[in-house]
Coordinates of C-alpha atoms and ligand atoms in Angstrom, one line a residue:
X13 CA 46.6 44.4 88.7
X14 CA 48.4 45.8 85.6
X15 CA 46.8 49.3 84.9
X16 CA 46.7 51.5 82.0
X17 CA 45.6 55.0 82.3
X18 CA 44.7 57.1 79.4
X19 CA 45.3 60.8 79.3
X20 CA 47.9 63.5 80.1
X21 CA 46.5 66.1 82.7
X22 CA 46.0 66.9 86.3
X23 CA 43.0 64.6 86.4
X24 CA 45.2 61.8 85.1
X25 CA 48.0 62.6 87.7
X26 CA 45.7 62.4 90.5
X27 CA 44.3 59.2 89.0
X28 CA 47.9 57.8 88.9
X29 CA 48.8 59.0 92.4
X30 CA 45.7 57.3 93.9
X31 CA 45.9 54.1 92.0
X32 CA 49.6 53.8 92.8
X33 CA 48.8 53.7 96.6
X34 CA 46.7 50.4 96.2
X35 CA 48.5 47.4 97.2
X36 CA 46.6 45.6 94.1
X37 CA 48.6 47.8 91.7
X38 CA 51.4 45.7 90.2
X39 CA 52.5 47.7 87.1
X40 CA 51.1 51.3 86.3
X41 CA 51.4 52.6 82.7
X42 CA 50.0 55.9 81.5
X43 CA 49.6 56.9 77.8
X44 CA 50.7 59.7 77.0
X45 CA 51.2 61.1 80.5
X46 CA 53.3 64.2 81.5
X47 CA 56.5 64.8 83.5
X48 CA 54.7 64.7 86.9
X49 CA 53.0 61.3 86.0
X50 CA 56.3 59.9 84.9
X51 CA 57.4 60.1 88.4
X52 CA 54.6 57.6 89.4
X53 CA 54.4 55.2 86.6
X54 CA 55.8 54.3 83.0
X55 CA 54.6 56.8 80.6
X56 CA 53.9 55.5 77.0
X57 CA 54.2 57.3 73.7
X58 CA 50.7 56.8 72.1
X59 CA 47.8 58.9 72.2
X60 CA 44.1 58.4 73.9
X61 CA 42.5 57.9 70.6
X62 CA 45.1 55.5 69.3
X63 CA 42.9 52.3 69.7
X64 CA 45.0 49.8 67.8
X65 CA 48.1 50.9 70.1
X66 CA 46.1 50.6 73.3
X67 CA 44.7 47.0 72.3
X68 CA 48.2 45.9 71.2
X69 CA 49.8 47.0 74.5
X70 CA 47.0 45.8 76.6
X71 CA 47.5 42.2 75.2
X72 CA 51.3 42.3 75.4
X73 CA 51.2 43.6 78.9
X74 CA 48.3 41.8 80.3
X75 CA 46.6 45.0 81.2
X76 CA 43.8 44.2 83.8
X77 CA 42.1 47.6 83.9
X78 CA 42.1 50.5 81.4
X79 CA 41.1 53.8 83.1
X80 CA 40.0 56.4 80.6
X81 CA 40.6 60.0 81.8
X82 CA 39.0 62.2 79.1
X83 CA 35.7 61.9 77.2
X84 CA 37.0 61.8 73.6
X85 CA 38.0 58.1 73.4
X86 CA 34.9 57.1 75.3
X87 CA 32.7 58.9 72.9
X88 CA 34.7 57.2 70.0
X89 CA 34.0 53.9 71.5
X90 CA 37.1 52.6 73.3
X91 CA 34.8 50.5 75.6
X92 CA 33.1 48.5 72.7
X93 CA 36.6 48.3 70.8
X94 CA 38.2 46.6 73.9
X95 CA 35.0 44.4 74.4
X96 CA 35.8 43.1 71.0
X97 CA 39.3 42.5 71.9
X98 CA 38.0 40.4 74.6
X99 CA 36.1 38.1 72.4
X100 CA 38.5 38.1 69.5
X101 CA 42.0 38.2 71.0
X102 CA 41.1 36.9 74.7
X103 CA 41.7 40.1 76.5
X104 CA 41.0 39.5 80.2
X105 CA 40.7 43.0 81.3
X106 CA 38.1 45.7 81.5
X107 CA 37.6 49.4 80.6
X108 CA 36.5 51.9 83.5
X109 CA 34.0 53.7 81.2
X110 CA 30.7 53.6 79.4
X111 CA 30.0 52.0 76.0
X112 CA 29.9 54.2 73.1
X113 CA 26.2 54.4 72.9
X114 CA 25.9 55.4 76.9
X115 CA 28.8 57.9 76.3
X116 CA 26.2 60.0 74.3
X117 CA 25.1 61.3 77.8
X118 CA 28.0 63.5 77.4
X119 CA 28.6 63.3 73.7
X120 CA 25.0 64.6 72.7
X121 CA 23.3 67.2 74.7
X122 CA 20.0 66.2 72.9
X123 CA 20.5 62.6 73.8
X124 CA 21.1 63.4 77.5
X125 CA 18.0 65.7 77.5
X126 CA 15.9 63.1 76.0
X127 CA 17.1 60.4 78.3
X128 CA 16.3 62.9 81.4
X129 CA 13.0 63.6 80.0
X130 CA 12.1 60.0 79.7
X131 CA 13.3 59.1 83.2
X132 CA 11.8 62.0 85.1
X133 CA 15.0 63.6 85.7
X134 CA 14.8 67.2 86.9
X135 CA 16.5 69.5 84.2
X136 CA 15.9 72.9 82.4
X137 CA 13.0 73.1 79.9
X138 CA 14.4 72.7 76.4
X139 CA 13.9 72.2 72.6
X140 CA 16.3 71.1 69.9
X141 CA 17.0 72.6 66.5
X142 CA 18.7 71.7 63.1
X143 CA 18.7 73.7 59.9
X144 CA 15.6 71.9 59.1
X145 CA 13.5 73.9 61.5
X146 CA 15.8 76.8 62.0
X147 CA 12.9 79.3 61.6
X148 CA 11.0 77.4 64.3
X149 CA 14.0 77.9 66.5
X150 CA 14.2 81.6 65.8
X151 CA 10.5 81.8 66.9
X152 CA 11.3 79.9 70.0
X153 CA 14.0 82.2 71.0
X154 CA 11.8 85.3 70.4
X155 CA 9.2 84.1 72.8
X156 CA 11.6 82.8 75.2
X157 CA 12.5 84.3 78.8
X158 CA 16.0 85.7 79.2
X159 CA 18.7 84.9 79.8
X160 CA 18.6 81.8 77.5
X161 CA 21.1 79.1 77.0
X162 CA 22.2 77.6 73.7
X163 CA 24.3 74.5 73.5
X164 CA 26.0 72.8 70.5
X165 CA 24.8 69.2 70.6
X166 CA 28.1 67.6 70.3
X167 CA 31.7 67.9 71.8
X168 CA 32.9 71.4 71.4
X169 CA 36.1 71.3 73.6
X170 CA 34.1 73.0 76.4
X171 CA 33.2 75.9 74.3
X172 CA 29.7 74.9 73.1
X173 CA 27.7 76.5 75.7
X174 CA 26.6 80.1 75.3
X175 CA 24.2 82.0 77.7
X176 CA 22.7 85.0 75.9
X177 CA 21.3 88.0 77.8
X178 CA 19.5 89.5 74.9
X179 CA 17.4 87.9 72.1
X180 CA 19.7 89.6 69.3
X181 CA 22.7 87.9 70.8
X182 CA 20.9 84.5 71.1
X183 CA 19.7 84.8 67.4
X184 CA 23.2 85.3 66.3
X185 CA 24.6 82.6 68.3
X186 CA 22.0 80.2 66.9
X187 CA 22.9 81.3 63.3
X188 CA 26.5 81.0 64.0
X189 CA 26.0 77.5 65.4
X190 CA 23.7 76.2 62.9
X191 CA 24.1 78.0 59.6
X192 CA 27.8 79.2 60.0
X193 CA 28.8 75.8 61.6
X194 CA 30.9 77.4 64.2
X195 CA 31.6 74.0 65.9
X196 CA 31.3 72.0 62.5
X197 CA 29.1 68.9 63.0
X198 CA 29.0 69.4 66.7
X199 CA 26.6 72.4 66.3
X200 CA 24.4 71.1 63.4
X201 CA 22.1 70.5 66.1
X202 CA 21.4 72.9 68.9
X203 CA 19.7 72.7 72.2
X204 CA 18.1 75.7 73.5
X205 CA 17.3 75.6 77.3
X206 CA 15.9 77.8 80.2
X207 CA 18.7 79.4 82.3
X208 CA 18.7 78.0 85.8
X209 CA 19.8 80.3 88.7
X210 CA 21.5 78.8 91.4
X211 CA 24.9 77.3 92.8
X212 CA 26.7 74.7 90.7
X213 CA 28.0 71.5 92.1
X214 CA 29.5 68.4 90.7
X215 CA 28.7 64.9 92.0
X216 CA 30.8 61.9 91.2
X217 CA 29.5 58.4 90.9
X218 CA 31.1 55.0 90.0
X219 CA 28.3 52.7 88.3
X220 CA 28.0 49.6 86.6
X221 CA 24.7 50.5 85.3
X222 CA 22.9 48.5 88.1
X223 CA 24.5 49.6 91.5
X224 CA 26.4 52.8 92.2
X225 CA 28.6 54.3 95.0
X226 CA 28.9 58.1 95.3
X227 CA 32.7 58.8 95.5
X228 CA 32.6 62.6 96.0
X229 CA 31.5 66.0 95.1
X230 CA 33.1 69.3 94.4
X231 CA 32.5 72.9 93.7
X232 CA 34.4 74.1 90.5
X233 CA 35.6 77.7 89.8
X234 CA 35.2 78.2 85.9
X235 CA 35.8 81.9 85.4
X236 CA 39.3 82.9 84.7
X237 CA 38.8 86.0 87.0
X238 CA 38.5 86.6 90.7
X239 CA 34.9 87.1 92.0
X240 CA 33.9 84.8 89.1
X241 CA 34.4 87.3 86.3
X242 CA 35.6 87.0 82.7
X243 CA 35.9 84.2 80.5
X244 CA 35.0 80.4 81.0
X245 CA 37.9 78.2 81.4
X246 CA 38.3 74.4 82.0
X247 CA 38.4 75.1 85.7
X248 CA 40.6 77.3 87.8
X249 CA 40.2 75.5 91.1
X250 CA 38.0 73.3 93.1
X251 CA 36.7 72.6 96.9
X252 CA 35.4 69.8 98.8
X253 CA 33.3 69.0 100.6
X254 CA 30.9 71.9 100.0
X255 CA 29.1 73.1 103.0
X256 CA 25.5 73.2 101.4
X257 CA 25.9 69.3 100.6
X258 CA 24.4 68.3 103.7
X259 CA 22.5 64.9 104.0
X260 CA 19.1 66.5 103.3
X261 CA 20.4 68.0 99.9
X262 CA 22.3 64.7 99.1
X263 CA 19.4 62.6 99.7
X264 CA 17.4 64.8 97.2
X265 CA 20.2 64.3 94.7
X266 CA 20.3 60.5 95.2
X267 CA 16.5 59.9 95.2
X268 CA 15.5 62.4 92.2
X269 CA 18.7 62.1 90.1
X270 CA 21.3 59.5 90.6
X271 CA 18.8 56.6 91.3
X272 CA 16.4 57.5 88.3
X273 CA 19.8 58.0 86.2
X274 CA 21.1 54.5 87.1
X275 CA 17.7 52.9 86.8
X276 CA 17.4 54.4 83.4
X277 CA 20.7 53.1 82.1
X278 CA 19.5 49.6 83.3
X279 CA 15.9 49.9 81.7
X280 CA 17.3 51.3 78.5
X281 CA 20.1 48.7 78.2
X282 CA 22.7 51.3 78.2
X283 CA 26.0 49.5 78.9
X284 CA 28.1 51.5 81.6
X285 CA 31.0 50.5 83.8
X286 CA 32.6 53.7 85.0
X287 CA 32.4 57.2 86.4
X288 CA 29.4 59.2 85.8
X289 CA 29.8 63.1 86.8
X290 CA 26.7 64.9 87.5
X291 CA 26.9 68.5 86.7
X292 CA 24.1 69.9 89.1
X293 CA 22.5 73.4 89.8
X294 CA 21.2 73.9 93.4
X295 CA 18.1 75.9 92.5
X296 CA 16.7 77.1 95.9
X297 CA 17.6 73.9 97.7
X298 CA 16.4 71.6 94.8
X299 CA 18.9 69.8 92.5
X300 CA 18.6 70.0 88.7
X301 CA 20.9 68.4 86.2
X302 CA 22.8 70.7 83.8
X303 CA 24.8 68.1 82.1
X304 CA 26.1 64.4 82.5
X305 CA 29.8 63.7 81.8
X306 CA 31.0 60.2 81.4
X307 CA 34.4 60.4 83.2
X308 CA 35.8 62.3 86.0
X309 CA 36.2 66.2 86.1
X310 CA 39.4 68.2 86.0
X311 CA 40.3 69.8 88.2
X312 CA 37.6 68.1 90.3
X313 CA 39.5 64.8 90.5
X314 CA 42.4 66.7 92.1
X315 CA 40.3 67.2 95.4
X316 CA 37.9 64.3 95.2
X317 CA 40.5 61.6 95.1
X318 CA 42.5 63.0 97.9
X319 CA 39.4 63.0 100.1
X320 CA 38.4 59.5 99.1
X321 CA 39.8 57.2 101.7
X322 CA 38.9 54.0 99.7
X323 CA 41.1 51.9 97.6
X324 CA 40.2 52.8 93.9
X325 CA 41.3 49.5 92.3
X326 CA 39.3 47.5 94.7
X327 CA 36.1 49.8 93.7
X328 CA 37.1 49.2 90.0
X329 CA 37.0 45.5 90.6
X330 CA 33.9 45.4 92.7
X331 CA 32.2 47.5 89.9
X332 CA 33.3 45.0 87.3
X333 CA 32.3 41.9 89.3
X334 CA 28.9 43.1 90.4
X335 CA 29.8 43.7 94.1
X336 CA 29.9 47.5 94.2
X337 CA 26.7 47.6 96.4
X338 CA 28.7 46.0 99.3
X339 CA 31.6 48.5 98.9
X340 CA 32.7 50.6 101.9
X341 CA 33.1 54.3 100.8
X342 CA 35.3 56.5 103.3
X343 CA 36.1 60.0 103.3
X344 CA 39.0 61.8 105.2
X345 CA 38.1 64.4 107.5
X346 CA 38.9 67.9 106.7
X347 CA 38.6 70.2 103.4
X348 CA 40.5 70.0 100.3
X349 CA 41.0 72.6 97.9
X350 CA 43.1 72.9 94.5
X351 CA 44.4 76.1 92.9
X352 CA 45.1 75.9 89.3
X353 CA 48.1 77.9 87.7
X354 CA 47.4 78.7 84.1
X355 CA 49.5 80.2 81.3
X356 CA 49.4 84.1 80.7
X357 CA 46.5 84.9 78.2
X358 CA 44.5 81.6 78.9
X359 CA 41.7 80.9 78.1
X360 CA 42.7 82.9 75.0
X361 CA 46.1 82.6 73.1
X362 CA 49.0 81.7 75.3
X363 CA 52.7 80.9 74.7
X364 CA 54.1 77.3 75.5
X365 CA 57.4 76.0 76.1
X366 CA 58.2 78.4 79.1
X367 CA 60.5 77.0 81.7
X368 CA 58.8 76.3 85.1
X369 CA 60.8 76.7 88.3
X370 CA 60.2 75.9 92.0
X371 CA 58.6 72.7 91.6
X372 CA 61.4 70.3 92.8
X373 CA 61.1 71.2 96.5
X374 CA 59.5 69.0 98.9
X375 CA 55.8 69.9 99.7
X376 CA 54.3 69.8 103.3
X377 CA 52.5 66.3 103.9
X378 CA 49.1 67.8 103.5
X379 CA 49.9 69.2 99.9
X380 CA 50.0 67.6 96.4
X381 CA 51.3 69.1 93.2
X382 CA 49.7 67.7 89.9
X383 CA 51.1 68.4 86.7
X384 CA 48.5 69.3 83.7
X385 CA 50.0 71.0 80.8
X386 CA 53.6 70.3 81.2
X387 CA 56.3 68.6 79.1
X388 CA 60.1 67.7 79.5
X389 CA 62.4 69.4 77.1
X390 CA 66.3 68.7 77.3
X391 CA 65.8 67.8 81.0
X392 CA 63.8 71.0 81.8
X393 CA 60.0 70.9 82.7
X394 CA 58.4 73.5 80.4
X395 CA 54.7 74.7 79.8
X396 CA 52.7 72.8 77.3
X397 CA 49.2 73.9 77.7
X398 CA 46.6 76.4 79.0
X399 CA 46.2 74.9 82.5
X400 CA 49.7 73.9 83.5
X401 CA 49.8 72.6 87.1
X402 CA 47.5 72.6 90.3
X403 CA 48.3 72.5 93.9
X404 CA 46.0 70.7 96.4
X405 CA 45.8 71.2 100.1
X406 CA 44.0 70.0 103.0
X407 CA 43.0 72.2 105.8
X408 CA 40.6 72.6 108.8
X409 CA 38.4 74.8 106.6
X410 CA 38.1 75.6 102.9
X411 CA 40.0 79.1 103.4
X412 CA 42.9 77.3 105.0
X413 CA 43.3 74.8 102.2
X414 CA 43.1 77.6 99.8
X415 CA 45.6 79.8 101.5
X416 CA 48.1 77.0 101.6
X417 CA 47.7 76.2 98.0
X418 CA 48.2 79.9 97.1
X419 CA 51.3 80.3 99.4
X420 CA 52.9 77.3 97.8
X421 CA 52.2 78.5 94.2
X422 CA 54.0 81.8 95.2
X423 CA 57.1 79.6 95.2
X424 CA 56.4 78.3 91.7
X425 CA 57.5 80.6 88.7
X426 CA 57.0 80.6 84.9
X427 CA 56.7 83.7 82.8
X428 CA 52.9 84.8 82.8
X429 CA 51.9 82.5 85.4
X430 CA 48.4 83.2 86.6
X431 CA 46.0 81.9 89.4
X432 CA 43.0 82.8 91.4
X433 CA 43.6 83.3 95.1
X434 CA 39.8 83.6 95.8
X435 CA 38.8 79.9 95.2
X436 CA 36.1 78.9 97.7
X437 CA 35.5 82.7 98.6
X438 CA 31.9 82.5 99.3
X439 CA 32.5 79.8 101.9
X440 CA 34.7 82.0 104.5
Ligands
AMP511 P1 28.4 72.4 80.0 O1 29.2 72.4 79.0 O2 26.9 71.8 79.9 O3 28.9 72.0 81.3 O4 27.9 74.0 80.4 C1 29.0 74.9 80.6 C2 28.5 75.8 81.8 O5 27.4 76.6 81.3 C3 27.9 75.1 83.0 O6 29.0 74.6 83.8 C4 27.0 76.2 83.7 O7 27.9 77.0 84.4 C5 26.6 76.8 82.5 N1 25.1 76.4 82.1 C6 24.9 75.4 81.4 N2 23.5 75.1 81.1 C7 23.0 76.0 82.1 C8 21.6 76.3 82.3 N3 20.5 75.7 81.8 N4 21.4 77.5 83.2 C9 22.5 78.1 83.7 N5 23.7 77.8 83.4 C10 23.9 76.9 82.7
LIG512 N1 35.8 70.8 85.5 C1 34.9 70.6 84.3 C2 34.9 69.3 83.7 O1 35.9 68.5 83.8 O2 34.1 69.2 82.7

């Protein structure tokens, strides 16, 4: 198969690493990629939202499968665009991802809450507001229990969720989002919901909207500071498997959440052919959905794919040709952890173009280095984002895996480098 991956982060590096191991992989292309990805496949110089360039490349190079890393192109309709290329231009491949309509499960919080309500899927109680019922929203906040969660309806680069401890703060956030258009159009509608207390865990599924396979799960550490303190980030590290994800909890997740979601897609005619990411809260032993994402997570992919002992291209083919139900999913023994190295100042302002050293050496066989925000300038690899790179390790325990990643990161240098040494701390 000829494969095109869209994206340029650690998630896409992990996807490229995994897909490259498949004996079904002939040519591997990544747009736009990064210097780490360039060691695995051929990187291309167009962006993930340049649909015309994607189509033209797919047609000229007989691409069989387009794997979409980030949510943007999915919410913008790359699936539907390439379906049209099948009919109009005879494209023979398929996109791993949902249709534009189904991608609203991630693209609109209000859409996903309504979907969950219609399909009886456990989630926090909520109401939605726009400027037309702004006063009702204020009254809703004033009678609501605290803390209270406010969410911009649309995509807001991971910054659209605020947890308020006081009514004054919640009222201010509500006004900023709706009246002051803090996130532009994305916050013209706001979902206000109950705060769920528990431990978060993410579950990853591959589905064609009829059948599904669980391909892994992970716990993500979102706060910048050790002990889960400070600002939220895109993710500072991840571990898998998570000790409380035993068969009885997983059975509840499948029966109460995954099955009704996939049945809901089928019943409502929402076309889906890709990854579905369930952001869950374990509330006193019962799973509830915090959010859906229509893609893999980052950095979750960097532990989920190393643990997955099944050929990913075969799974994609099975998903597309309707035999996903018969696929065998195997997981490697042991524990996996990834620790993300970020730029100094992140998630606030940070500098770019800082030279990185210490990434050329050979790693132990149970470790992987994935590039995230890096680029090559005059032959040197330099920083090019908040999350710069991530080191994944395998161990007999979570703490052993984390310790190895931290010690490997001690050999990697760039000015301002920062990473958490306490990923997985609660599982020691
Ligand atoms: P989201 O952008 O939906 O992933 O939300 C960002 C983060 O906010 C989640 O990962 C949770 O940590 C937190 N969060 C979102 N909704 C809730 C909720 N209802 N209760 C508690 N925490 C939440
Ligand atoms: N790590 C969280 C996400 O990918 O959305």
